[in-house]
Short mmCIF file of C-alpha atoms and ligand atoms in Angstrom, two decimals:
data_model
loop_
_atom_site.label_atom_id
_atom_site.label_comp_id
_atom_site.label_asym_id
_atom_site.label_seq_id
_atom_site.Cartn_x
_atom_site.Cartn_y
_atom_site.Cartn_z
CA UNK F 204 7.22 14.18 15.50
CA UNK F 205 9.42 12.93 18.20
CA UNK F 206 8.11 10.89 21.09
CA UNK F 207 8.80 13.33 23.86
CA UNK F 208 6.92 16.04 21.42
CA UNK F 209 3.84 13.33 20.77
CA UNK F 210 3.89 12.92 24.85
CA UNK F 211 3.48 16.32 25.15
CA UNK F 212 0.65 16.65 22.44
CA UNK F 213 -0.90 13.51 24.01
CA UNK F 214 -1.02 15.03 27.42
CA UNK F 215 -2.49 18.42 26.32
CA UNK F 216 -5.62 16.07 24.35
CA UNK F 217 -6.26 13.85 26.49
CA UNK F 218 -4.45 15.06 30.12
CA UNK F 219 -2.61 11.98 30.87
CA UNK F 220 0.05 10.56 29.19
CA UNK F 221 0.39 7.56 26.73
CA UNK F 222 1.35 4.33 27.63
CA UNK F 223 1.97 2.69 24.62
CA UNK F 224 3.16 2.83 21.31
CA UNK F 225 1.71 0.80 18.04
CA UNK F 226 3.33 1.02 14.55
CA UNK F 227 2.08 -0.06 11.13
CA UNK F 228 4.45 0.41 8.13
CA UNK F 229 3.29 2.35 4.77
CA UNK F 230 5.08 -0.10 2.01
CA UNK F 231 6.31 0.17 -1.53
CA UNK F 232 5.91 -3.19 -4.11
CA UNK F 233 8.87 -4.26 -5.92
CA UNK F 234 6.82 -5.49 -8.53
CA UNK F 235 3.24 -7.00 -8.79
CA UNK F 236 0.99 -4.32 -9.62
CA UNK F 237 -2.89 -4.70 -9.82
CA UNK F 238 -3.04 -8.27 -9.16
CA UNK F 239 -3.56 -8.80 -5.99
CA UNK F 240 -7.48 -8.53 -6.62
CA UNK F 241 -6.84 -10.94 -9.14
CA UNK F 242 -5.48 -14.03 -6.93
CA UNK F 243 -2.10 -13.05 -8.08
CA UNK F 244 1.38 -12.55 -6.27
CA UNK F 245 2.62 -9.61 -5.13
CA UNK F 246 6.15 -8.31 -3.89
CA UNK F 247 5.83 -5.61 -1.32
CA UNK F 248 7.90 -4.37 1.55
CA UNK F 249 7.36 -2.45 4.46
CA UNK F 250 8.89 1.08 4.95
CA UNK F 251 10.25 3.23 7.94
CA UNK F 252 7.66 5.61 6.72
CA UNK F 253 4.99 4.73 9.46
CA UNK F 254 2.07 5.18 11.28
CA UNK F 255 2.56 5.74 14.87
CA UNK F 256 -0.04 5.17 17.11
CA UNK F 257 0.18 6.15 21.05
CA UNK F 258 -2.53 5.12 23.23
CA UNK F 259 -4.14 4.27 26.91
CA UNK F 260 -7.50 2.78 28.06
CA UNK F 261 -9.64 5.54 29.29
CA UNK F 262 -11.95 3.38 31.34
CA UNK F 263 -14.64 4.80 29.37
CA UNK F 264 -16.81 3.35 26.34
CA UNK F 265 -15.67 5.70 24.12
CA UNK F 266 -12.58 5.88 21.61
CA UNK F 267 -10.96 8.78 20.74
CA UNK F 268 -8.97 9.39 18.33
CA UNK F 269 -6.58 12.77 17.13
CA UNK F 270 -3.88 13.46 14.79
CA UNK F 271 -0.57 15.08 15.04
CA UNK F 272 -1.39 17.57 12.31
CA UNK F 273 -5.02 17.46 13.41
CA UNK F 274 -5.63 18.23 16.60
CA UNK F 275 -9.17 18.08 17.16
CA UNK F 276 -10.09 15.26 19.26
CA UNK F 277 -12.79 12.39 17.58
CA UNK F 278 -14.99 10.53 19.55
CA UNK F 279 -16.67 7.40 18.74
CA UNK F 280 -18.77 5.61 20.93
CA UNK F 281 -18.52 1.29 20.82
CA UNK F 282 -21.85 1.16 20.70
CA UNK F 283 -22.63 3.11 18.05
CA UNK F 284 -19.61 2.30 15.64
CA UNK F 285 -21.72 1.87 12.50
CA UNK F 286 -22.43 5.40 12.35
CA UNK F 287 -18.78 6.86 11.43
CA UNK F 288 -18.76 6.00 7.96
CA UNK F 289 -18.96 9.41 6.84
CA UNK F 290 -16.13 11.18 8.87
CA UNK F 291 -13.39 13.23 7.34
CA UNK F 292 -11.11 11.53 9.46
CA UNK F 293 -11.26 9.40 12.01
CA UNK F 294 -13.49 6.74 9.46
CA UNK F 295 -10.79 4.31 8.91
CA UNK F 296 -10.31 3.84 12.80
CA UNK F 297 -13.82 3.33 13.24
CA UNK F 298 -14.30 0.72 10.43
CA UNK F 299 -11.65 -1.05 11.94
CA UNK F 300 -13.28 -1.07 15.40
CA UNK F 301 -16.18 -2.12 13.93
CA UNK F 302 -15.37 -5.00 12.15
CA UNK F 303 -12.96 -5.82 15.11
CA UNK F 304 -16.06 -5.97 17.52
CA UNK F 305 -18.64 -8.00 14.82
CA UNK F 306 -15.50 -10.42 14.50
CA UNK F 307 -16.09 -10.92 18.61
CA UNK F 308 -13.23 -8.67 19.90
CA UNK F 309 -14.93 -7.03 22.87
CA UNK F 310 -13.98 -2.84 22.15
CA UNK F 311 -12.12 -1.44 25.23
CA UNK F 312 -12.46 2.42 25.75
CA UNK F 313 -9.24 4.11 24.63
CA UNK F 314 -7.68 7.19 23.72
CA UNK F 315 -5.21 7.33 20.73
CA UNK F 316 -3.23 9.84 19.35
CA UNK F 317 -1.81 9.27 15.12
CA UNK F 318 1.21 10.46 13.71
CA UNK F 319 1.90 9.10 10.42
CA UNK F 320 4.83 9.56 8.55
CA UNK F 321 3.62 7.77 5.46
CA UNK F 322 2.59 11.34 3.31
CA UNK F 323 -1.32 10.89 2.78
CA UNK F 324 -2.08 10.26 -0.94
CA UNK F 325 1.51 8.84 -1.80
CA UNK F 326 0.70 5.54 -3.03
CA UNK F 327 2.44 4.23 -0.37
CA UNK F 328 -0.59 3.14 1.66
CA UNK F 329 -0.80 5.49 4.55
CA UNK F 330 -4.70 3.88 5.01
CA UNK F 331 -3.54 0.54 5.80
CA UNK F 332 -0.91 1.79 7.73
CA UNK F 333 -3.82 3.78 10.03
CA UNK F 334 -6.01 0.79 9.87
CA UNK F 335 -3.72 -1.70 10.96
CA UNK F 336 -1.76 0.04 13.79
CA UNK F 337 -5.53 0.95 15.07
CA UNK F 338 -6.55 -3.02 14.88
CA UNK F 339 -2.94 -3.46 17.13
CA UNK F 340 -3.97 -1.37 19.43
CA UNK F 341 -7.62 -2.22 19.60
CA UNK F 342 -6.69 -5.98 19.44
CA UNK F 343 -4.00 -5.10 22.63
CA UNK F 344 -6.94 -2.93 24.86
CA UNK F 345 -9.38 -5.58 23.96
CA UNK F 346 -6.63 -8.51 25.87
CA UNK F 347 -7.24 -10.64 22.65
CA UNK F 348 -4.59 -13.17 21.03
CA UNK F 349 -4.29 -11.89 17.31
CA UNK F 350 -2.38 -13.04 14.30
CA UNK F 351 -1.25 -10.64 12.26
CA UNK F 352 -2.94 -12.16 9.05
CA UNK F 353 -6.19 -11.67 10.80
CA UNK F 354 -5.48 -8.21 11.66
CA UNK F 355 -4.45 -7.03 7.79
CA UNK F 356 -7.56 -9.35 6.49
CA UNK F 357 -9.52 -6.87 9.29
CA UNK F 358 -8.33 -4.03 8.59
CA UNK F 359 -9.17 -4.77 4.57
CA UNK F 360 -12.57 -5.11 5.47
CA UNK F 361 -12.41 -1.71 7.40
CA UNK F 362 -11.28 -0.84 3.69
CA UNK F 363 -13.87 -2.01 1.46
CA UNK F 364 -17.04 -1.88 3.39
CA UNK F 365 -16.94 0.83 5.67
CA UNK F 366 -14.65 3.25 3.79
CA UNK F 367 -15.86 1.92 0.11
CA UNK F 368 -12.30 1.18 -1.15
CA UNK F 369 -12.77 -2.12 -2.86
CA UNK F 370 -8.91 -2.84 -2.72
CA UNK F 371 -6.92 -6.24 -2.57
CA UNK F 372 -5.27 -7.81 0.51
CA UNK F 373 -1.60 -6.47 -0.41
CA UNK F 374 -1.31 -3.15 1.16
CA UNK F 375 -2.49 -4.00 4.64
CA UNK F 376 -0.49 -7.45 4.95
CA UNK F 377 2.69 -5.69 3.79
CA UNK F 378 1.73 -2.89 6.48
CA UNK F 379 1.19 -5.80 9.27
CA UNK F 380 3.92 -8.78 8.14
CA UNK F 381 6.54 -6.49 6.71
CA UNK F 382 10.55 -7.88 7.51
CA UNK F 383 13.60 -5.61 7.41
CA UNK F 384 15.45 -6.13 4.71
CA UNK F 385 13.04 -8.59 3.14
CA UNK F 386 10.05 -8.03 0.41
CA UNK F 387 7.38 -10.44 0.79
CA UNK F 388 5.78 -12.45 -2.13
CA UNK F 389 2.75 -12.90 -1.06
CA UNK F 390 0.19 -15.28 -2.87
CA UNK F 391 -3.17 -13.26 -2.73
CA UNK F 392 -5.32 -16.05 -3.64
CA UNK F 393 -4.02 -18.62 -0.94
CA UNK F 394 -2.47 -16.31 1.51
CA UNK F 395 0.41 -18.12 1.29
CA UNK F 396 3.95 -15.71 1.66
CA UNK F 397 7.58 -16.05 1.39
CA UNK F 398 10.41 -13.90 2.79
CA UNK F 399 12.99 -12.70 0.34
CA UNK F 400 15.82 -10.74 1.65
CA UNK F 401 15.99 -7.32 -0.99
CA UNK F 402 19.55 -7.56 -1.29
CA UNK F 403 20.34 -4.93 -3.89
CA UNK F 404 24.31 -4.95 -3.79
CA UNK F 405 25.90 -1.40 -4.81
CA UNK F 406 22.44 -0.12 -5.49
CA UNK F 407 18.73 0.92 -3.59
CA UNK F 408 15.79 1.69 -4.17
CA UNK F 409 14.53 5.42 -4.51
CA UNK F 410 11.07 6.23 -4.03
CA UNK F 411 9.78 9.79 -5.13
CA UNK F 412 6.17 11.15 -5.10
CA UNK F 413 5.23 13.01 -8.52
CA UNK F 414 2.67 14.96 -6.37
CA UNK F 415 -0.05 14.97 -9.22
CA UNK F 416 -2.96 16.74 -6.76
CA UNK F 417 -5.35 13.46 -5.88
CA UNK F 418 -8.39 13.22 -7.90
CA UNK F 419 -11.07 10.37 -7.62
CA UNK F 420 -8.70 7.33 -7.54
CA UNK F 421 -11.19 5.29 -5.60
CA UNK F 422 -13.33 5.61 -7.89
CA UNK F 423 -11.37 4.68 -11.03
CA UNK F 424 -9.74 2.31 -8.89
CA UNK F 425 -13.06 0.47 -8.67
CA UNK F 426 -13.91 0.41 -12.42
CA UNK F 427 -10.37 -1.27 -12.85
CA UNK F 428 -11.77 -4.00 -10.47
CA UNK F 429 -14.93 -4.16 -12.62
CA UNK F 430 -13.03 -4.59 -16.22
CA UNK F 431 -11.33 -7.38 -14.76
CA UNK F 432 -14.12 -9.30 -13.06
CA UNK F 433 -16.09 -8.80 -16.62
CA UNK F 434 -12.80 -10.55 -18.15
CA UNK F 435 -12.83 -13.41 -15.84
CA UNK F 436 -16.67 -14.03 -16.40
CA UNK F 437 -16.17 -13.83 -19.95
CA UNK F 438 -13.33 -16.67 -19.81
CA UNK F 439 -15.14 -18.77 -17.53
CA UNK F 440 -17.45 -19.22 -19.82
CA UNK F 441 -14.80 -21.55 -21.83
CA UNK F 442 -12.18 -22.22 -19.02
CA UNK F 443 -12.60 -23.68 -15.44
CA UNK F 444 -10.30 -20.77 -13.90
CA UNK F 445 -11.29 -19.07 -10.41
CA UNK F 446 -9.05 -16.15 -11.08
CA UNK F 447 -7.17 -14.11 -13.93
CA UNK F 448 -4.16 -15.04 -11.80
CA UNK F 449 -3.89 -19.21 -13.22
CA UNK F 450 -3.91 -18.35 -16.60
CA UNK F 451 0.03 -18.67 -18.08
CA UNK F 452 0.66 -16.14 -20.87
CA UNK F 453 -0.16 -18.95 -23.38
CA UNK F 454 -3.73 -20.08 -22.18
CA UNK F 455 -4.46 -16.42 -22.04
CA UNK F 456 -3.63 -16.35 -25.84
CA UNK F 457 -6.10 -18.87 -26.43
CA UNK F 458 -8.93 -17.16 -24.71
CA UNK F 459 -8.39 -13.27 -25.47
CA UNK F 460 -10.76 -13.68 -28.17
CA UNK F 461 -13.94 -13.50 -26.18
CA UNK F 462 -12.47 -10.26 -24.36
CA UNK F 463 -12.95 -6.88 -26.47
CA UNK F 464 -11.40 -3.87 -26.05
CA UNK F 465 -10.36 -2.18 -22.55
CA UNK F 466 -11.38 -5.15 -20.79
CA UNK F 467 -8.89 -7.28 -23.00
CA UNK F 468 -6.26 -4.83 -22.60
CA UNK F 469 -6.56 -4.84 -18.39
CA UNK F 470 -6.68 -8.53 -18.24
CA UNK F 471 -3.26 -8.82 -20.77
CA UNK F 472 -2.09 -6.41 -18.05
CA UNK F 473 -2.67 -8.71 -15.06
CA UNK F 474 -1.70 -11.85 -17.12
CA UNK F 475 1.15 -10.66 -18.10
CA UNK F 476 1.95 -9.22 -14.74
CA UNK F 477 2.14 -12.17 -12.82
CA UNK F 478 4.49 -13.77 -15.18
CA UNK F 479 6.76 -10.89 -14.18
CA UNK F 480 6.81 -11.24 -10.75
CA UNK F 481 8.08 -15.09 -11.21
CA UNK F 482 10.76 -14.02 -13.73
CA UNK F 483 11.87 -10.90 -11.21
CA UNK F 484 11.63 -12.91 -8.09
CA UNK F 485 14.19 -15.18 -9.55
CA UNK F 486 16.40 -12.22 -11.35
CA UNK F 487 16.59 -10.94 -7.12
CA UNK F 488 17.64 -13.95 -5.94
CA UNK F 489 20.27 -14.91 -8.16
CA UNK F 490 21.37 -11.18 -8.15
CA UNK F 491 20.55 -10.06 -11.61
CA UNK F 492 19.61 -6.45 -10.83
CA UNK F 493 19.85 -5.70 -14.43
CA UNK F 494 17.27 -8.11 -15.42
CA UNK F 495 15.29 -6.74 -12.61
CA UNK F 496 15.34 -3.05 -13.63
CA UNK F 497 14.23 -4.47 -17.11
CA UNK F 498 10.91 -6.15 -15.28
CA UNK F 499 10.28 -2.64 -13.29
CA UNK F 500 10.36 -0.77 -16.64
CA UNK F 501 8.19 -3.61 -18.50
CA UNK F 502 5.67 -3.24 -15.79
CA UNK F 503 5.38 0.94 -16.09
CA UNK F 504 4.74 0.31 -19.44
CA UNK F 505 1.84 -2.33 -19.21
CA UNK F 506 0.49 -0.13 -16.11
CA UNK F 507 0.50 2.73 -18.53
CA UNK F 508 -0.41 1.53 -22.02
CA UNK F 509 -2.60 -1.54 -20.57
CA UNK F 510 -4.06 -0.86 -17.61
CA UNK F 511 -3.83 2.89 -17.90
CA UNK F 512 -3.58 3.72 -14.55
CA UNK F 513 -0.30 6.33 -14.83
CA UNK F 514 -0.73 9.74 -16.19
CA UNK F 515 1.35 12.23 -17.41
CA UNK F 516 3.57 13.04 -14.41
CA UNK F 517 4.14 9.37 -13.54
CA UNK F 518 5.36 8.54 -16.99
CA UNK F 519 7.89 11.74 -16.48
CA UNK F 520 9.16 10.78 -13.26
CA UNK F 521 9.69 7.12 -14.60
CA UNK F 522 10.89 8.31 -17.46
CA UNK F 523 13.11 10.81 -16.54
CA UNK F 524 14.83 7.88 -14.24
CA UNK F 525 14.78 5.79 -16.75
CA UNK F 526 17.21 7.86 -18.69
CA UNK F 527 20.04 8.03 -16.19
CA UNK F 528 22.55 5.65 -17.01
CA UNK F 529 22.80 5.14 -12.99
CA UNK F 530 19.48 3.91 -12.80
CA UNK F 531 18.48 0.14 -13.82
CA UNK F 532 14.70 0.14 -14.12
CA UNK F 533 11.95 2.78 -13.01
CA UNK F 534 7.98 2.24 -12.21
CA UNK F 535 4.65 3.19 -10.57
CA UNK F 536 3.74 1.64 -7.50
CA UNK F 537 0.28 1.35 -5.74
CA UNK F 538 -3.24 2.57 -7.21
CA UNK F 539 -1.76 4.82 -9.59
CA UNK F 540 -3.34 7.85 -10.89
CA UNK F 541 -0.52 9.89 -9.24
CA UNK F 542 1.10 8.86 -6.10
CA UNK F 543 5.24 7.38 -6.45
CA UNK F 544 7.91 5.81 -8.43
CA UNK F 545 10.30 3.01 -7.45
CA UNK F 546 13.81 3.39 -9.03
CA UNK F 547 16.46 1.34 -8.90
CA UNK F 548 19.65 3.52 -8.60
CA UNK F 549 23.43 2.95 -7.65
CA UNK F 550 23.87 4.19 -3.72
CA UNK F 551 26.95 6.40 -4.72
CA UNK F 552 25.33 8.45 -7.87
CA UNK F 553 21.40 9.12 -5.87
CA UNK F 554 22.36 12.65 -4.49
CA UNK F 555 23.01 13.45 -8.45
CA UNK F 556 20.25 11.16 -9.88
CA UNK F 557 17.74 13.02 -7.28
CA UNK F 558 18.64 16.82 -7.85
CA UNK F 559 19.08 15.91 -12.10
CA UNK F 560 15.19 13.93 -12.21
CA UNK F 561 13.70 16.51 -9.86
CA UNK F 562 15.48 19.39 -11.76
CA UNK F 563 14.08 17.97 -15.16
CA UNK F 564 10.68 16.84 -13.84
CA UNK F 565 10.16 20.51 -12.45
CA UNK F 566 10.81 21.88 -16.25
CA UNK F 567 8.14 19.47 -17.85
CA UNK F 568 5.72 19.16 -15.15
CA UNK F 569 5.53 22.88 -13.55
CA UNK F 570 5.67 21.75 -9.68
CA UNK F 571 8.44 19.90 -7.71
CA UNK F 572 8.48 15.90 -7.04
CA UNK F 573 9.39 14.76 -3.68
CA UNK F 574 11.82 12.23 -3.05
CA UNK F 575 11.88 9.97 -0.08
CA UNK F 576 14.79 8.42 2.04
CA UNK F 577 13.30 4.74 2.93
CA UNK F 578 14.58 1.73 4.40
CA UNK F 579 12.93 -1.51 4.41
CA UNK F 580 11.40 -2.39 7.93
CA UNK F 581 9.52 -4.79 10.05
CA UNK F 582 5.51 -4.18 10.05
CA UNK F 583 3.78 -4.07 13.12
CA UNK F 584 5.67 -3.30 16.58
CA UNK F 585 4.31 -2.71 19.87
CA UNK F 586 5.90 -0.97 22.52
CA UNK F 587 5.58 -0.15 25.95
CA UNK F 588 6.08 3.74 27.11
C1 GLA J 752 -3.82 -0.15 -4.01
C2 GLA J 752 -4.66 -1.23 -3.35
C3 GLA J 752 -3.95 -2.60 -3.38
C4 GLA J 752 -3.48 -2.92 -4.79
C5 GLA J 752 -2.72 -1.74 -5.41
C6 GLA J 752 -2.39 -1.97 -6.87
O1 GLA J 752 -2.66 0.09 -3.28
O2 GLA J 752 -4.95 -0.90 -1.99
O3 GLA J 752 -4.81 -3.59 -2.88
O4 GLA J 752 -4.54 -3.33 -5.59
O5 GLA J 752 -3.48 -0.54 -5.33
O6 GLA J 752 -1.50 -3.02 -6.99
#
């Protein structure tokens, strides 16, 4: 929606217009997948896709909130915010306010309008895009100095205890500390991040949805969590480790005898996994793309044979890329269980690479894929109107 349309919208919901203008970033990860929960490193980057939030105070001690493709206006009263947990929509902004306010931001009556760009259910993490633009604005109508950090490791909580989604830190940093042009490997267990500039030469990145219809992810999701927290107590038992993540491939050898089998197959996964990310943050920085696209393929596979968190469609898509002689590696990103690929592709065959995947994914599948045109962006902004 453009601004002078979301003005317009604003006005007619709330009968004054907005003042300002928050964005948080939906993100893709280069690599990294399933770790972050584990104290490992992850590789993400912040998209264009977004989620635009435009706001003013209302003077009241209420927030509301409303969607561009929802128009019905939500209130929630501060003192009450406890009580939103079971909203359609409108939940994530709540748990956000709430855990803003228990952390001692004082909640300042506001109306907001949402229009996200980052296609719900994508994999690409339009939650943590909602639930960190919301703690910008909050933090901004509350008058509060915030770090960004703070704001993501918010906006997690928000995640995991008021909307139940027991997920890692990964999503809502890269939605709050995203750089243009740059991924960021991000140390989960220390916090600890690095800048490095995605230069991909004659080739990009294409992201495409496979569009599998969304079915209980949060709940397998969680189970994955569990497998791996039965693996680590099973190896602690023998090893002084505080996560999956500081075992090399080697020690892991040692000790994959006390782990039996899905639980030893998920933590191979996440082993194995963080050895990748070393060996494909070095192939990006010295420019070895091809090595790269070998690391993104190695990674579908462990996601799908390991961790078995793909499916049918996202093995197609990835597959289907996989096969064009254009294309230099192919994965799943995110949570899995449908959602979108990553594909490394050269910039002057894509128009061809998209219309021959989506042609051939249509024949095996029975419904279209959608494919995305993303850049790499900064995370949060704030504007004035
Ligand atoms: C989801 C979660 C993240 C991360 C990924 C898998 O996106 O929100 O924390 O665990 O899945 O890498």
């Amino acid at each position: 929606m453009l601004q002078t349309e979301a003005q317009k919208l604003f006005e007619e919901l709330y009968g004054k217009k907005a003042e300002d203008l928050f964005t948080a970033a939906g993100r893709i990860n280069v690599i990294g997948e399933h770790v972050d929960y584990c104290g490992g490193k992850v590789f993400p980057a912040a998209l264009n896709l977004r989620c635009n939030v435009y706001g003013r105070k209302n003077g009241e001690n209420v927030i509301r909130v409303a969607a561009s493709d929802f128009k019905e206006v939500v209130t929630l009263e501060i003192d009450k915010l406890d009580s939103y947990k079971n909203l359609k929509w409108g939940n994530y902004q709540a748990g956000v306010a709430y855990y803003l306010q228990e952390s001692g931001t004082p909640m300042v009556g506001c109306d907001l309008l949402y229009d996200c760009t980052v296609p719900f259910g994508s994999g690409l993490s339009s939650s943590a895009a909602i639930e960190v633009s919301t703690a910008v604005a909050l933090s901004e109508y509350a008058g509060v100095s915030y770090d960004k950090v703070q704001l993501a490791l918010i906006s997690q909580r928000a995640e995991n205890k008021y909307a139940g989604v027991n997920c890692g830190i990964m999503d809502q940093f890269a939605s709050a500390m995203g750089k243009k042009e740059h991924a960021i490997l991000l140390d989960c267990s220390s916090l600890e991040y690095e800048y490095v500039p995605l230069k991909l030469g004659d080739y990009c990145l294409v992201v495409a949805n496979c569009n599998k219809p969304h079915n209980l992810v949060e709940s397998k999701y969680n189970v994955r969590r569990h497998e791996v927290e039965t693996a680590l107590k099973a190896i602690r038992k023998v090893k002084d480790v505080s996560c999956l993540a500081e075992l090399t491939p080697k020690e892991f050898n040692e000790v994959k005898y006390l782990l039996s089998g899905v639980v030893a197959k998920r933590a191979e996964h996440v082993v194995m996994e963080c050895q990748r990310v070393k060996e494909a943050v070095e192939a990006l920085k010295s420019g070895d793309l091809v090595e790269l696209g070998r690391l993104l393929n190695e990674s579908h596979y462990s996601l799908r044979d390991l961790y078995e968190v793909t499916g049918k469609e996202l093995d197609m898509l990835s597959e289907l890329a996989r096969k064009e002689t254009c294309c230099l590696g192919s994965r799943m990103i995110g949570a899995g269980f449908g959602g979108c690929t990553i594909s490394i592709v050269k910039k002057d065959a894509v128009e061809g690479f998209i219309s021959r995947v989506d042609r051939a994914y249509y024949s095996a599948i029975g419904y279209r894929a959608s494919f995305y045109e993303t850049s790499v962006e900064d995370g949060v902004t704030v504007q004035k109107l």
